[in-house]
């Protein structure tokens, strides 16, 4: 059964159009066993998502919320991390807090050394990583034609998180070049013997929210709806 492990709520400024409560409610309507809220550089929507999931279970629904975050790394890419234990949650929050305290307002950067530090302190399996979408450290390089750098990024993450705690993430939005990228991701996963997951990289829960998300995308890229072109199909 499908589980959405990579969803951004409206708390991811300009990257999500739906409140976390609505994401959980929609997941319950679709009979998903769980949904992971992975807001950018924070666990902002997590509390609301968990509260909504708890209330839904009181009515017989079985959907649960998973805590996570997209962590912006020092190279500007974004690594989705999911919390598996209490220690994982504590260390994810500590990591994000350190990054926020030293960065300008509304910015955050986590070094690979810090990622290794907090993953190690949390303990094996406490934090689970996904290779990410087009802003992720692996797919970003693939979409820019650098297969070698994509491979290096994947092996680096595997060394930090552990082979059992890193998943190669596949998405299909029928964007140009996506099939080629997904084939390369499958090859890399096979080479490194890493498991694969499928996600939607969810940014809105219902179709009527798409125009709002498109507007946010244009704001983020400083462009107009009429000239955004392929940006709206891949972001």
Tab-separated table of C-alpha atoms in Angstrom:
chain	number	residue	atom	x	y	z
A	1	UNK	CA	0.000	0.000	0.000
A	2	UNK	CA	1.283	3.461	-0.908
A	3	UNK	CA	2.444	5.840	1.820
A	4	UNK	CA	3.328	9.455	1.055
A	5	UNK	CA	6.716	10.066	2.663
A	6	UNK	CA	7.481	13.482	1.199
A	7	UNK	CA	4.819	16.171	1.630
A	8	UNK	CA	5.272	19.881	2.243
A	9	UNK	CA	2.592	21.917	3.963
A	10	UNK	CA	1.835	25.635	3.769
A	11	UNK	CA	4.442	26.076	6.504
A	12	UNK	CA	7.066	25.562	3.770
A	13	UNK	CA	6.901	29.152	2.581
A	14	UNK	CA	6.189	29.281	-1.187
A	15	UNK	CA	6.723	25.500	-1.430
A	16	UNK	CA	3.391	24.238	-0.133
A	17	UNK	CA	-0.207	25.367	-0.542
A	18	UNK	CA	-2.108	23.204	1.972
A	19	UNK	CA	-2.400	23.300	5.745
A	20	UNK	CA	-0.977	20.188	7.464
A	21	UNK	CA	-4.410	19.299	8.852
A	22	UNK	CA	-5.829	19.157	5.335
A	23	UNK	CA	-2.968	16.995	4.087
A	24	UNK	CA	-3.699	14.447	6.813
A	25	UNK	CA	-7.440	14.601	6.169
A	26	UNK	CA	-6.918	13.981	2.451
A	27	UNK	CA	-4.553	11.097	3.194
A	28	UNK	CA	-7.247	9.557	5.410
A	29	UNK	CA	-9.849	9.964	2.634
A	30	UNK	CA	-7.504	8.059	0.316
A	31	UNK	CA	-6.956	5.345	2.963
A	32	UNK	CA	-3.229	5.985	3.139
A	33	UNK	CA	-1.688	4.333	6.201
A	34	UNK	CA	0.512	7.365	6.882
A	35	UNK	CA	1.759	10.669	5.533
A	36	UNK	CA	5.091	12.336	6.326
A	37	UNK	CA	5.070	16.121	6.674
A	38	UNK	CA	8.527	17.283	5.602
A	39	UNK	CA	8.499	21.069	5.741
A	40	UNK	CA	11.589	22.974	4.668
A	41	UNK	CA	14.066	23.529	7.513
A	42	UNK	CA	11.588	22.907	10.311
A	43	UNK	CA	8.993	20.606	11.837
A	44	UNK	CA	6.469	23.437	11.724
A	45	UNK	CA	3.411	21.480	10.594
A	46	UNK	CA	4.150	18.353	12.591
A	47	UNK	CA	2.141	19.126	15.741
A	48	UNK	CA	-0.999	20.007	13.776
A	49	UNK	CA	-0.603	16.937	11.579
A	50	UNK	CA	-0.281	14.615	14.582
A	51	UNK	CA	-3.265	16.214	16.337
A	52	UNK	CA	-5.404	15.800	13.220
A	53	UNK	CA	-4.310	12.176	12.776
A	54	UNK	CA	-5.156	11.454	16.412
A	55	UNK	CA	-8.647	12.913	16.030
A	56	UNK	CA	-9.148	10.956	12.794
A	57	UNK	CA	-8.229	7.711	14.547
A	58	UNK	CA	-10.988	8.471	17.028
A	59	UNK	CA	-13.473	8.190	14.156
A	60	UNK	CA	-12.031	4.914	12.909
A	61	UNK	CA	-9.452	6.233	10.415
A	62	UNK	CA	-6.045	4.578	10.493
A	63	UNK	CA	-3.852	7.243	8.892
A	64	UNK	CA	-0.967	8.389	11.056
A	65	UNK	CA	1.398	11.339	10.719
A	66	UNK	CA	5.160	10.962	10.398
A	67	UNK	CA	7.455	13.787	11.494
A	68	UNK	CA	10.220	14.953	9.212
A	69	UNK	CA	11.836	17.933	7.532
A	70	UNK	CA	13.661	18.920	4.390
A	71	UNK	CA	17.088	20.020	5.626
A	72	UNK	CA	18.941	22.556	3.493
A	73	UNK	CA	22.541	21.421	3.186
A	74	UNK	CA	25.647	23.557	2.753
A	75	UNK	CA	25.552	23.169	-1.035
A	76	UNK	CA	21.989	24.527	-1.186
A	77	UNK	CA	20.313	21.177	-1.867
A	78	UNK	CA	17.527	19.851	0.368
A	79	UNK	CA	17.637	16.457	2.088
A	80	UNK	CA	14.334	14.966	3.346
A	81	UNK	CA	14.799	13.352	6.769
A	82	UNK	CA	12.167	11.284	8.548
A	83	UNK	CA	12.046	10.740	12.297
A	84	UNK	CA	11.977	7.127	13.479
A	85	UNK	CA	12.653	7.530	17.212
A	86	UNK	CA	12.490	10.106	19.999
A	87	UNK	CA	16.265	10.543	19.767
A	88	UNK	CA	15.892	11.137	16.045
A	89	UNK	CA	13.363	13.908	16.684
A	90	UNK	CA	15.559	15.531	19.330
A	91	UNK	CA	18.631	15.540	17.135
A	92	UNK	CA	16.764	16.749	14.053
A	93	UNK	CA	15.477	19.713	16.074
A	94	UNK	CA	18.944	20.421	17.483
A	95	UNK	CA	20.441	20.306	14.006
A	96	UNK	CA	17.862	22.721	12.617
A	97	UNK	CA	18.178	25.044	15.610
A	98	UNK	CA	21.938	25.329	15.215
A	99	UNK	CA	21.600	26.034	11.507
A	100	UNK	CA	18.940	28.713	12.102
A	101	UNK	CA	20.817	30.486	14.890
A	102	UNK	CA	23.884	31.181	12.791
A	103	UNK	CA	22.134	31.999	9.501
A	104	UNK	CA	20.451	35.218	8.332
A	105	UNK	CA	16.697	35.415	8.862
A	106	UNK	CA	14.688	32.898	6.810
A	107	UNK	CA	17.837	30.984	5.874
A	108	UNK	CA	19.369	27.735	7.086
A	109	UNK	CA	22.394	25.644	6.151
A	110	UNK	CA	23.523	22.324	7.638
A	111	UNK	CA	27.032	21.135	6.859
A	112	UNK	CA	27.662	17.511	5.980
A	113	UNK	CA	29.846	17.296	9.086
A	114	UNK	CA	26.911	18.425	11.237
A	115	UNK	CA	24.588	15.999	9.497
A	116	UNK	CA	26.988	13.188	10.357
A	117	UNK	CA	27.332	14.470	13.933
A	118	UNK	CA	23.617	14.549	14.683
A	119	UNK	CA	22.820	11.313	12.849
A	120	UNK	CA	25.526	9.596	14.894
A	121	UNK	CA	24.270	11.076	18.171
A	122	UNK	CA	20.702	10.032	17.401
A	123	UNK	CA	21.771	6.435	16.905
A	124	UNK	CA	21.462	3.978	14.055
A	125	UNK	CA	18.060	4.118	12.385
A	126	UNK	CA	16.789	7.137	14.341
A	127	UNK	CA	16.763	9.320	11.217
A	128	UNK	CA	15.880	8.008	7.769
A	129	UNK	CA	16.855	9.898	4.635
A	130	UNK	CA	15.378	10.135	1.142
A	131	UNK	CA	17.468	11.099	-1.866
A	132	UNK	CA	15.012	13.924	-2.560
A	133	UNK	CA	13.345	15.607	-5.509
A	134	UNK	CA	14.780	18.092	-8.016
A	135	UNK	CA	16.196	20.127	-5.141
A	136	UNK	CA	17.678	17.036	-3.496
A	137	UNK	CA	21.436	16.366	-3.444
A	138	UNK	CA	21.201	13.461	-5.901
A	139	UNK	CA	18.458	14.329	-8.374
A	140	UNK	CA	19.662	17.931	-8.623
A	141	UNK	CA	22.958	16.809	-10.125
A	142	UNK	CA	21.281	14.297	-12.405
A	143	UNK	CA	18.945	16.938	-13.805
A	144	UNK	CA	21.994	19.076	-14.488
A	145	UNK	CA	23.687	16.235	-16.354
A	146	UNK	CA	26.349	15.433	-13.756
A	147	UNK	CA	26.005	11.697	-13.155
A	148	UNK	CA	29.352	11.425	-11.352
A	149	UNK	CA	28.470	14.116	-8.813
A	150	UNK	CA	25.048	12.544	-8.289
A	151	UNK	CA	26.726	9.221	-7.526
A	152	UNK	CA	29.191	10.872	-5.145
A	153	UNK	CA	26.342	12.611	-3.316
A	154	UNK	CA	24.469	9.341	-2.923
A	155	UNK	CA	27.482	7.449	-1.571
A	156	UNK	CA	28.219	10.297	0.832
A	157	UNK	CA	24.690	10.145	2.206
A	158	UNK	CA	24.902	6.364	2.467
A	159	UNK	CA	28.103	6.655	4.491
A	160	UNK	CA	26.442	9.129	6.870
A	161	UNK	CA	22.971	7.611	7.272
A	162	UNK	CA	23.788	3.950	6.766
A	163	UNK	CA	22.749	1.643	3.968
A	164	UNK	CA	19.516	0.610	5.707
A	165	UNK	CA	18.430	4.206	6.393
A	166	UNK	CA	18.686	5.836	2.966
A	167	UNK	CA	16.092	5.419	0.224
A	168	UNK	CA	16.392	6.445	-3.398
A	169	UNK	CA	13.284	8.490	-4.153
A	170	UNK	CA	11.453	8.264	-7.464
A	171	UNK	CA	8.809	10.738	-8.618
A	172	UNK	CA	6.767	10.848	-11.809
A	173	UNK	CA	5.089	14.087	-12.839
A	174	UNK	CA	5.423	13.604	-16.611
A	175	UNK	CA	7.973	16.402	-16.836
A	176	UNK	CA	10.496	16.557	-19.655
A	177	UNK	CA	13.569	14.398	-18.970
A	178	UNK	CA	11.987	12.718	-15.965
A	179	UNK	CA	12.099	9.182	-17.384
A	180	UNK	CA	15.833	9.518	-18.048
A	181	UNK	CA	16.415	10.809	-14.519
A	182	UNK	CA	14.405	7.991	-12.955
A	183	UNK	CA	16.325	5.380	-14.937
A	184	UNK	CA	19.609	6.827	-13.685
A	185	UNK	CA	18.263	6.819	-10.112
A	186	UNK	CA	17.333	3.143	-10.469
A	187	UNK	CA	20.830	2.391	-11.754
A	188	UNK	CA	22.433	4.241	-8.845
A	189	UNK	CA	20.205	2.443	-6.356
A	190	UNK	CA	21.228	-0.886	-7.882
A	191	UNK	CA	24.918	0.007	-7.832
A	192	UNK	CA	24.822	1.063	-4.182
A	193	UNK	CA	22.306	-1.665	-3.221
A	194	UNK	CA	19.908	0.873	-1.752
A	195	UNK	CA	16.126	0.487	-1.388
A	196	UNK	CA	13.715	2.537	-3.519
A	197	UNK	CA	10.573	4.436	-2.593
A	198	UNK	CA	8.041	6.304	-4.713
A	199	UNK	CA	6.673	9.685	-3.645
A	200	UNK	CA	4.620	12.494	-5.105
A	201	UNK	CA	6.596	15.251	-3.425
A	202	UNK	CA	3.171	16.511	-2.420
A	203	UNK	CA	2.697	20.283	-2.270
A	204	UNK	CA	-1.102	20.532	-2.261
A	205	UNK	CA	-3.928	18.192	-1.316
A	206	UNK	CA	-6.670	18.997	-3.821
A	207	UNK	CA	-6.732	20.086	-7.428
A	208	UNK	CA	-8.363	23.450	-6.726
A	209	UNK	CA	-5.234	24.431	-4.747
A	210	UNK	CA	-2.994	24.092	-7.804
A	211	UNK	CA	-3.372	27.733	-8.943
A	212	UNK	CA	-2.271	28.943	-5.510
A	213	UNK	CA	0.749	26.664	-5.601
A	214	UNK	CA	1.607	27.879	-9.104
A	215	UNK	CA	1.483	31.460	-7.844
A	216	UNK	CA	3.821	30.552	-4.975
A	217	UNK	CA	6.204	28.908	-7.444
A	218	UNK	CA	6.292	32.072	-9.541
A	219	UNK	CA	6.971	34.182	-6.442
A	220	UNK	CA	9.821	31.872	-5.443
A	221	UNK	CA	11.401	32.075	-8.905
A	222	UNK	CA	10.616	35.782	-9.387
A	223	UNK	CA	8.692	35.228	-12.580
A	224	UNK	CA	5.152	35.643	-13.946
A	225	UNK	CA	2.536	32.958	-14.494
A	226	UNK	CA	2.472	33.746	-18.213
A	227	UNK	CA	6.221	33.198	-18.540
A	228	UNK	CA	6.830	30.456	-15.970
A	229	UNK	CA	6.649	27.642	-18.538
A	230	UNK	CA	8.110	24.335	-17.363
A	231	UNK	CA	8.730	25.661	-13.846
A	232	UNK	CA	5.082	24.954	-13.053
A	233	UNK	CA	5.312	21.308	-14.125
A	234	UNK	CA	8.392	20.421	-12.122
A	235	UNK	CA	8.205	22.557	-8.947
